[in-house]
XYZ file of C-alpha atoms in Angstrom:
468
model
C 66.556 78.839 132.718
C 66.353 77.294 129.048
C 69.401 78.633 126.538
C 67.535 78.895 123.095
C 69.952 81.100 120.885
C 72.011 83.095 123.410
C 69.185 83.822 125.153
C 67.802 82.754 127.832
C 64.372 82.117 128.291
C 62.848 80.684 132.006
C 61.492 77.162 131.659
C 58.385 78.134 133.661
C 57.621 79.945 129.824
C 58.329 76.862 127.706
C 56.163 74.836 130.029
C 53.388 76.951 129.888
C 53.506 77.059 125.936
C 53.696 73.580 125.706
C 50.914 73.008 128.299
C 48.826 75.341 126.869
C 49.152 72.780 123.571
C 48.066 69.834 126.175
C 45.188 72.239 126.945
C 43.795 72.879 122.976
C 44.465 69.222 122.059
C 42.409 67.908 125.201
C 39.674 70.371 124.615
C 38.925 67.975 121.175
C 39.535 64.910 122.411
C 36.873 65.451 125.184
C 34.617 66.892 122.810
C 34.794 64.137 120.534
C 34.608 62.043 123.518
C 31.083 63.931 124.333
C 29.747 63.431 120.891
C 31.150 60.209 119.991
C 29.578 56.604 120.893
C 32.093 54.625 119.862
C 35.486 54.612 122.031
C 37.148 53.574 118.956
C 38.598 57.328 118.783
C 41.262 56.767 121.450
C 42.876 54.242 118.975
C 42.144 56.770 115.420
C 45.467 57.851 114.280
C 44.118 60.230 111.726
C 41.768 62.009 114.817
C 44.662 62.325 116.295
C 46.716 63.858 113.039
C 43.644 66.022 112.819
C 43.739 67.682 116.120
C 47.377 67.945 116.405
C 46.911 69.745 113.263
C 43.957 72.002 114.882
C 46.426 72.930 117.666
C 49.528 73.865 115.815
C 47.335 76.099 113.659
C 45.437 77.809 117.006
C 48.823 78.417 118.779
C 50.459 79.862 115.602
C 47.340 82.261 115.486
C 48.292 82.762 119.337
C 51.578 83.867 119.250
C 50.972 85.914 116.030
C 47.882 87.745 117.517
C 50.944 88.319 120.829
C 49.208 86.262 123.292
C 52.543 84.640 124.093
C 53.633 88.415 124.730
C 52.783 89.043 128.764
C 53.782 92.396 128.547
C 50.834 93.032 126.088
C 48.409 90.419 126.624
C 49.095 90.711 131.125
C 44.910 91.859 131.510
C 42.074 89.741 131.027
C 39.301 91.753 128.811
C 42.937 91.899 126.252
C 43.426 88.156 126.519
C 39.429 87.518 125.869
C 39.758 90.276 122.747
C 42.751 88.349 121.259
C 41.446 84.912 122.039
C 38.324 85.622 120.334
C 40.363 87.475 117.354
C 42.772 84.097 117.539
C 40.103 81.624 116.956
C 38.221 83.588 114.070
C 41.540 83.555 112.204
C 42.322 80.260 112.942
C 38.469 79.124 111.617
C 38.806 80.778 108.589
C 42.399 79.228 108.065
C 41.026 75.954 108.846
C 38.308 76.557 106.327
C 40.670 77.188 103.610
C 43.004 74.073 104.788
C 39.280 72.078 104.201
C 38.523 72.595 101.239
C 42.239 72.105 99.969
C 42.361 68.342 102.088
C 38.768 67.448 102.677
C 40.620 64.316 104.587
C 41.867 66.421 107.567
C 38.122 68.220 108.283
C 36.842 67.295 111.751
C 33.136 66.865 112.405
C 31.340 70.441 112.768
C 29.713 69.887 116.222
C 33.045 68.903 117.431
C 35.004 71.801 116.551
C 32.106 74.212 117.761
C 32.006 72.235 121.585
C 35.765 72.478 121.937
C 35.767 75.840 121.080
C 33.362 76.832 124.197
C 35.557 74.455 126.072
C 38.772 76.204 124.743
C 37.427 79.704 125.635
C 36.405 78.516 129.792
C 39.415 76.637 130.292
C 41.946 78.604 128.260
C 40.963 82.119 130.219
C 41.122 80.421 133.362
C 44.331 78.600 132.390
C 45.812 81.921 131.988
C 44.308 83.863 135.029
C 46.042 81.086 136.746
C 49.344 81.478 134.986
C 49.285 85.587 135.293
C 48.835 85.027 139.205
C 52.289 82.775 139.137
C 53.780 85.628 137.605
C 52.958 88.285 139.327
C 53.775 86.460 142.607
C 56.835 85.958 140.831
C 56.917 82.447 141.645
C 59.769 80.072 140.589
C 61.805 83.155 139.904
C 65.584 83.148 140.019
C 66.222 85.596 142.928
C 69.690 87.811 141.819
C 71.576 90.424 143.727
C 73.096 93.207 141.540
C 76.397 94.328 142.250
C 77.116 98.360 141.103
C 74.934 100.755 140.798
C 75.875 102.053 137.135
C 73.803 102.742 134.416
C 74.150 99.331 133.369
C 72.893 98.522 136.437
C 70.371 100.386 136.210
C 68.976 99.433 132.649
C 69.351 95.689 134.273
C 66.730 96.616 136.819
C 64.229 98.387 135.239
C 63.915 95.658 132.331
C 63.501 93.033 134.983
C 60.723 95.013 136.928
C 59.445 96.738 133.392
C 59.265 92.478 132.195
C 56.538 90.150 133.683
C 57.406 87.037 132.636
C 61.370 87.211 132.406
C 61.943 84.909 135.476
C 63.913 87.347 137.503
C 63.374 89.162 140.760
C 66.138 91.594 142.342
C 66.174 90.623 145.689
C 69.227 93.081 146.682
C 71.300 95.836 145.266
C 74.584 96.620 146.860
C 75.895 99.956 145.265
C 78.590 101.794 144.446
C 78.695 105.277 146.113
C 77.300 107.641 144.437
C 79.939 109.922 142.518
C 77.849 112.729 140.458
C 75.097 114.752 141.553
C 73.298 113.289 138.938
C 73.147 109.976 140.631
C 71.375 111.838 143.301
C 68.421 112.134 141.311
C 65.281 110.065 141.910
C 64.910 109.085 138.401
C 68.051 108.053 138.866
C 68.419 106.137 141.450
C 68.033 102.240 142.342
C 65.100 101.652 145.319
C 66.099 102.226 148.469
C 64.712 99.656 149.650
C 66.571 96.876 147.638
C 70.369 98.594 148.854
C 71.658 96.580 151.278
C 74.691 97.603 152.896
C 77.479 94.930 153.497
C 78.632 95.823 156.870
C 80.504 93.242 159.091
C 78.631 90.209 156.436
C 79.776 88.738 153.275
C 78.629 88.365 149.714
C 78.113 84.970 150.608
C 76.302 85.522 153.771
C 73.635 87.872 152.450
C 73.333 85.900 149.262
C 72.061 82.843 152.107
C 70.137 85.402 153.831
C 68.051 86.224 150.190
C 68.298 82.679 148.887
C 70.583 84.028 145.729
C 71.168 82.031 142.654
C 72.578 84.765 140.672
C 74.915 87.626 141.278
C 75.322 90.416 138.556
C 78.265 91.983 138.383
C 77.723 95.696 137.064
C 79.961 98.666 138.905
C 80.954 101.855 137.285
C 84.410 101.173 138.436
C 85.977 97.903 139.021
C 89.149 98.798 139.981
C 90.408 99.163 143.584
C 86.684 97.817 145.055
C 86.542 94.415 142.849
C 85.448 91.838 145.809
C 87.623 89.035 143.713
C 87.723 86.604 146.697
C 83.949 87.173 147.817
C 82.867 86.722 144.575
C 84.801 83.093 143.931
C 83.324 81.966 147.238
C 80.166 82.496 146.076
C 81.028 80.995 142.522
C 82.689 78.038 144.420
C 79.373 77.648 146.615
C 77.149 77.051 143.309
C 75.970 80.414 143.125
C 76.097 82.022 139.226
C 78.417 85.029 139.132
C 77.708 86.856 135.919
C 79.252 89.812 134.277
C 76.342 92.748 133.652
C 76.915 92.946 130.290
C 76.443 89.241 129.377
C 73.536 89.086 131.670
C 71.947 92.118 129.479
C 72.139 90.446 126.231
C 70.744 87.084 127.730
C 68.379 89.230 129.212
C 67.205 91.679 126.158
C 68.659 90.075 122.803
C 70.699 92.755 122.436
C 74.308 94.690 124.018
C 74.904 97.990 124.796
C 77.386 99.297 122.317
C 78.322 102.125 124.656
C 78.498 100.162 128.068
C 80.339 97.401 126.673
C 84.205 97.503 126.535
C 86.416 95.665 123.837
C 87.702 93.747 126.325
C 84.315 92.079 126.826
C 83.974 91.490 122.676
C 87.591 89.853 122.169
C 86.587 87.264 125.036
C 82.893 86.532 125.270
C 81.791 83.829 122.882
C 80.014 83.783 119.581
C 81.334 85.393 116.255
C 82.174 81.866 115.063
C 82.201 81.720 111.496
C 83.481 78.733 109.316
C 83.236 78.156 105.554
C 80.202 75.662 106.010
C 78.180 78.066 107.770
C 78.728 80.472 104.908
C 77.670 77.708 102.770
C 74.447 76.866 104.538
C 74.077 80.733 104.688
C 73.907 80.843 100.873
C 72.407 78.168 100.047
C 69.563 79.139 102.253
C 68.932 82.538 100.884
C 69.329 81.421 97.027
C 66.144 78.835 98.002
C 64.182 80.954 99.813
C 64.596 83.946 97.937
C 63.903 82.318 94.590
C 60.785 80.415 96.300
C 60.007 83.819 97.602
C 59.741 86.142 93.641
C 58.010 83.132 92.165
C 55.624 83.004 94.763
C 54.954 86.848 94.493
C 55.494 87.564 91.057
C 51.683 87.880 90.677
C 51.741 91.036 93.706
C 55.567 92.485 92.258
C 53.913 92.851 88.770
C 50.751 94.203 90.725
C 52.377 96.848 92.721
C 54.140 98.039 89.522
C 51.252 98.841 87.371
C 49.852 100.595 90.777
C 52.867 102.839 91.245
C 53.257 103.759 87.663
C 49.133 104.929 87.723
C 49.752 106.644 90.946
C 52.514 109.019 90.145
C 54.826 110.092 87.495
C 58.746 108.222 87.458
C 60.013 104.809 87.111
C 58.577 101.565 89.176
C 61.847 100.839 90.452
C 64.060 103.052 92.713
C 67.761 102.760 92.918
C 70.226 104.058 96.249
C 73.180 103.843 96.940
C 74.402 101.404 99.919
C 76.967 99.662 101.797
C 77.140 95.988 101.786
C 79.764 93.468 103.522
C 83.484 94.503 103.841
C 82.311 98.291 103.005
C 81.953 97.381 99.600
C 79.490 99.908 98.161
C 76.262 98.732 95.567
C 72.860 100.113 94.150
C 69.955 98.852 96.463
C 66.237 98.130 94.132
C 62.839 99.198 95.887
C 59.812 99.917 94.701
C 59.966 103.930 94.430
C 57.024 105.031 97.391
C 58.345 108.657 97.016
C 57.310 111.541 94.680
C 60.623 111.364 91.342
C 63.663 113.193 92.901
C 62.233 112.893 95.972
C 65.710 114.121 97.566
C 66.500 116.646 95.011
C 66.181 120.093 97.475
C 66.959 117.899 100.790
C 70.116 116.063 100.287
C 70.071 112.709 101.685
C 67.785 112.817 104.749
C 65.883 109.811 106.587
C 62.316 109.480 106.112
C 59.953 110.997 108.887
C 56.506 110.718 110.063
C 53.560 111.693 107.882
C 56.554 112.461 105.068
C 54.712 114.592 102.371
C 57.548 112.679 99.877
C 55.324 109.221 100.318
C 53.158 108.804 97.143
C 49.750 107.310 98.070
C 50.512 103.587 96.921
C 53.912 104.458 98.874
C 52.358 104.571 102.245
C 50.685 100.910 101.629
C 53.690 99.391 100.018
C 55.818 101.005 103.116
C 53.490 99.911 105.663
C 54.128 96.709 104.891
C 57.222 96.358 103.569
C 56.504 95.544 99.896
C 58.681 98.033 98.558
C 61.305 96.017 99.965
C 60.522 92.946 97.816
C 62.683 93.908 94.561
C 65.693 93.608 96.945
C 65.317 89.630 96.606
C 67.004 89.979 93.337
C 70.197 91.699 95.360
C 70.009 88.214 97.533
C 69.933 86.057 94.159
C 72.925 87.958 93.120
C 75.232 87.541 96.833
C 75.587 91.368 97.497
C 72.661 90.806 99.986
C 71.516 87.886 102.759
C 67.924 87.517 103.359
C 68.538 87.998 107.123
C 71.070 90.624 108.149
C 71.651 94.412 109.491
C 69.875 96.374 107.082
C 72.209 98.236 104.766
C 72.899 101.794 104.891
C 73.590 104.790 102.639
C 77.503 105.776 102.661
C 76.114 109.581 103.781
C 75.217 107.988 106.897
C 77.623 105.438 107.441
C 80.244 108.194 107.454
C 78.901 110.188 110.017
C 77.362 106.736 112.164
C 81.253 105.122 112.483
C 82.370 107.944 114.093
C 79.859 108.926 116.596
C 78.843 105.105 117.648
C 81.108 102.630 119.158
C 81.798 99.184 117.311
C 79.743 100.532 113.906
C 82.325 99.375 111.650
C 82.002 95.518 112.800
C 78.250 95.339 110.922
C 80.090 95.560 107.889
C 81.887 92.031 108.821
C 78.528 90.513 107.460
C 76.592 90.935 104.472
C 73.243 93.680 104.678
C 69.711 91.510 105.010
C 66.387 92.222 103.653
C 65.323 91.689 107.136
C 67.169 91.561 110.277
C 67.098 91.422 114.362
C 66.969 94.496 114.495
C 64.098 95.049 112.348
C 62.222 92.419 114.004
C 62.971 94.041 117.581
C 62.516 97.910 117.099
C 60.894 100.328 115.011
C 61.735 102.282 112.183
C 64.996 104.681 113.019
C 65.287 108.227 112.005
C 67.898 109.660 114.581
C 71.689 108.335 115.443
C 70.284 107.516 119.323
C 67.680 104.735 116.822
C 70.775 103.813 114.658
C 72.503 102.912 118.149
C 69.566 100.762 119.630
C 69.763 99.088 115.997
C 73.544 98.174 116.138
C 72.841 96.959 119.683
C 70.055 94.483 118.174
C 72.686 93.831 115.287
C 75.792 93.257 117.018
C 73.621 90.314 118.923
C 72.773 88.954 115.415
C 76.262 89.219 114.201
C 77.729 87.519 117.705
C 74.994 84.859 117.207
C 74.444 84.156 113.796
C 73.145 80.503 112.910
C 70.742 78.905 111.134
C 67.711 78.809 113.804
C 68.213 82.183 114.632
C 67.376 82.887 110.629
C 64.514 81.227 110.938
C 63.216 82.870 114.145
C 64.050 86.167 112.631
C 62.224 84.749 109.231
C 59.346 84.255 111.290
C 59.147 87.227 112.940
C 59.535 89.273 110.070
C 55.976 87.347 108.841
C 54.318 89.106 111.971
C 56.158 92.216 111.669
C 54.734 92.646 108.011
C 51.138 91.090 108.424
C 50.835 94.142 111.018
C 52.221 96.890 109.725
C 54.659 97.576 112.529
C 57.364 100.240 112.255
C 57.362 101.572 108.729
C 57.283 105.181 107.807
């Protein structure tokens, strides 16, 4: 397994990304090999600029169209579908980049023979890849230890996850305390329990070739197997608490498994005044690159909402920032004037007769969030962050959901983890699953994962995903 920013991501994965590159840049250099007399290409820096070029561009288009995403592109007719969609994209992108730097174009019948190439061997790349993974080859085999909820969750997203690099090989529960646990839906396979008998954790960890034991009871007191479990550390085997191996898992906690104990201790929440520094000095270039850059579509959107329907372009709310300090949050209005006026504050629902008809495009994707670049100019906003919300809510979240009040130990974002990883919230059960996405930010904050977040938030927008 490969740590990239707290989580951890099976090196099986970064191979095949990285292969997959080997793959798209050899396609060219065969084809040019094909079509070429000369051998002089094998020594031609700039053909080699120019395909390198080619393949960044075709594997950007990849992992924005999801094919990098096994859990959506796992069947073949999808991967053909989004390969196809990938390369048109990519074409016309390339087109563009052509005409801007004529020096960088590659010869026509070149690109069109590596692109039948890319198609055959790319598909059957892939088939190949997808039958590794469902053989579940080169996975880390894991026993789980409890048979909690936690537990539970642990399972399902390893079985529910193709290509996490995880198999449970053996469950050994707890007895089950609550009729509830009696359930099928609620129960762990049967035929994954193992009971331990006369043998040791050590002894059936041999027997299943374990490299990893998660540790995940309901109850750890009086049935804590402290000596089996250092034995097994001491042998080279990974003994890992359940909720550490969730958020390495998932990219998120669970605010309600987790116990403070497991906060004050794990690592992370480092902060230091040249992180801040970086921090601020990041958003104040991006976001003023950002409202130059789209000053032509702000002053666009403007004139459109003030045709559309009656009230002011702008739209001012109250919110919560950093340290609980409260502030008045710009958007482009999307609703009907005093859109709140009979409701109170409420959170906005599906198909919400409030939206104005520029509203729902602006929503969809995310322009009406744009003015808020001025609040990162200013400091009472970060460009990446939990998203801020209205003290009405705040109020009644901090007392209903565990650890709430530690989002506030960082300034609100335009965009965040959370709104990169789950969809748009309307209930407190969505404003949990948020903190849980936020509380990983917060723990992990740096500078990379900004910029993975940055560059999620590109994909989240181009598609329209989870606006109301």
């Amino acid at each position: 397994m490969l740590s990239i920013l707290r989580q951890y991501f099976p090196i099986r994965n970064m191979l095949f990304f990285f292969l997959e590159g080997c793959v798209i840049f050899s396609c060219f250099l065969l084809s040019t090999a094909i079509l070429t007399v000369s051998n002089s290409y094998w020594f031609d820096l700039m053909l080699i600029l120019r395909i390198v070029l080619i393949t960044a561009i075709l594997q950007t288009c990849l992992y924005y169209n999801d094919l990098y995403d096994f859990d959506i592109a796992s069947q073949i007719p999808e991967i053909i579908i989004r390969l196809l969609q990938s390369l048109g994209v990519a074409s016309i992108f390339l087109a563009g980049v052509y005409f801007l730097f004529p020096l960088v174009i590659i010869d026509q019948k070149i690109y069109i023979l590596s692109v039948c190439f890319l198609i055959f061997f790319i598909i059957f790349w892939r088939i190949g890849y997808l039958h590794i993974l469902n053989k579940g080859m080169f996975n880390h085999r894991i026993i789980i230890l409890g048979s909690s909820k936690l537990a539970k969750d642990i399972y399902k997203k390893i079985t529910r996850t193709i290509d996490c690099g995880y198999t449970v090989c053996a469950v050994i529960p707890d007895e089950p305390d609550k009729a509830t646990d009696r359930l099928p839906e609620n129960r762990l396979p049967e035929k994954l329990m193992v009971k331990q008998k006369n043998k040791t954790l050590g002894e059936i960890s041999k027997i299943y070739g374990i490299n990893k034991i998660i540790v995940a009871f309901k109850e750890k007191r009086g049935r804590f197997p402290t000596q089996e479990l250092i034995n097994c550390r001491t042998e080279g085997i990974d003994v890992i608490s359940g909720s550490a191996f969730y958020e390495m898992l998932t990219g998120k906690v669970l605010v309600r498994e987790i116990e403070p104990s497991w906060l004050i201790f794990s690592k992370g929440f480092q902060k230091s005044l040249l992180k801040a520094g970086m921090k601020r000095m990041q958003d104040i270039i991006l976001a003023s690159l950002l409202l130059i850059l789209l000053s032509p579509l702000l002053l666009i959107v403007a004139i459109l909402i003030k045709m559309d329907s009656k009230g002011p372009v702008l739209f001012a709310q109250d919110r919560v920032g950093g340290r609980k300090k409260e502030y008045m949050m710009h958007k482009f209005r999307s609703m009907v004037q005093d859109a709140e006026k009979l409701t109170g504050p409420v959170w906005a629902g599906n198909n919400d007769n409030r939206i104005t008809r520029v509203g729902r495009v602006i929503r969809k994707y995310r322009i009406d969030e744009l003015p808020q670049l001025w609040e990162v100019l200013r400091g009472t906003m970060s460009l990446v962050g939990p998203r801020p919300e209205r003290k009405f809510f705040t109020d009644q979240l901090e007392k209903e959901i565990p650890f709430y009040a530690q989002r506030f130990n960082v300034k609100p974002g335009l965009t965040g983890w959370a709104q990169v990883c789950y969809d748009y919230g309307a209930t407190v059960e969505d404003a949990v699953e948020k903190l849980n996405y936020d509380l990983f930010y917060i723990k992990n904050m740096s500078f990379a994962l900004d910029m993975v977040i940055l560059l999620k938030t590109v994909k989240t927008v181009l598609f329209g995903k989870g606006a109301r």
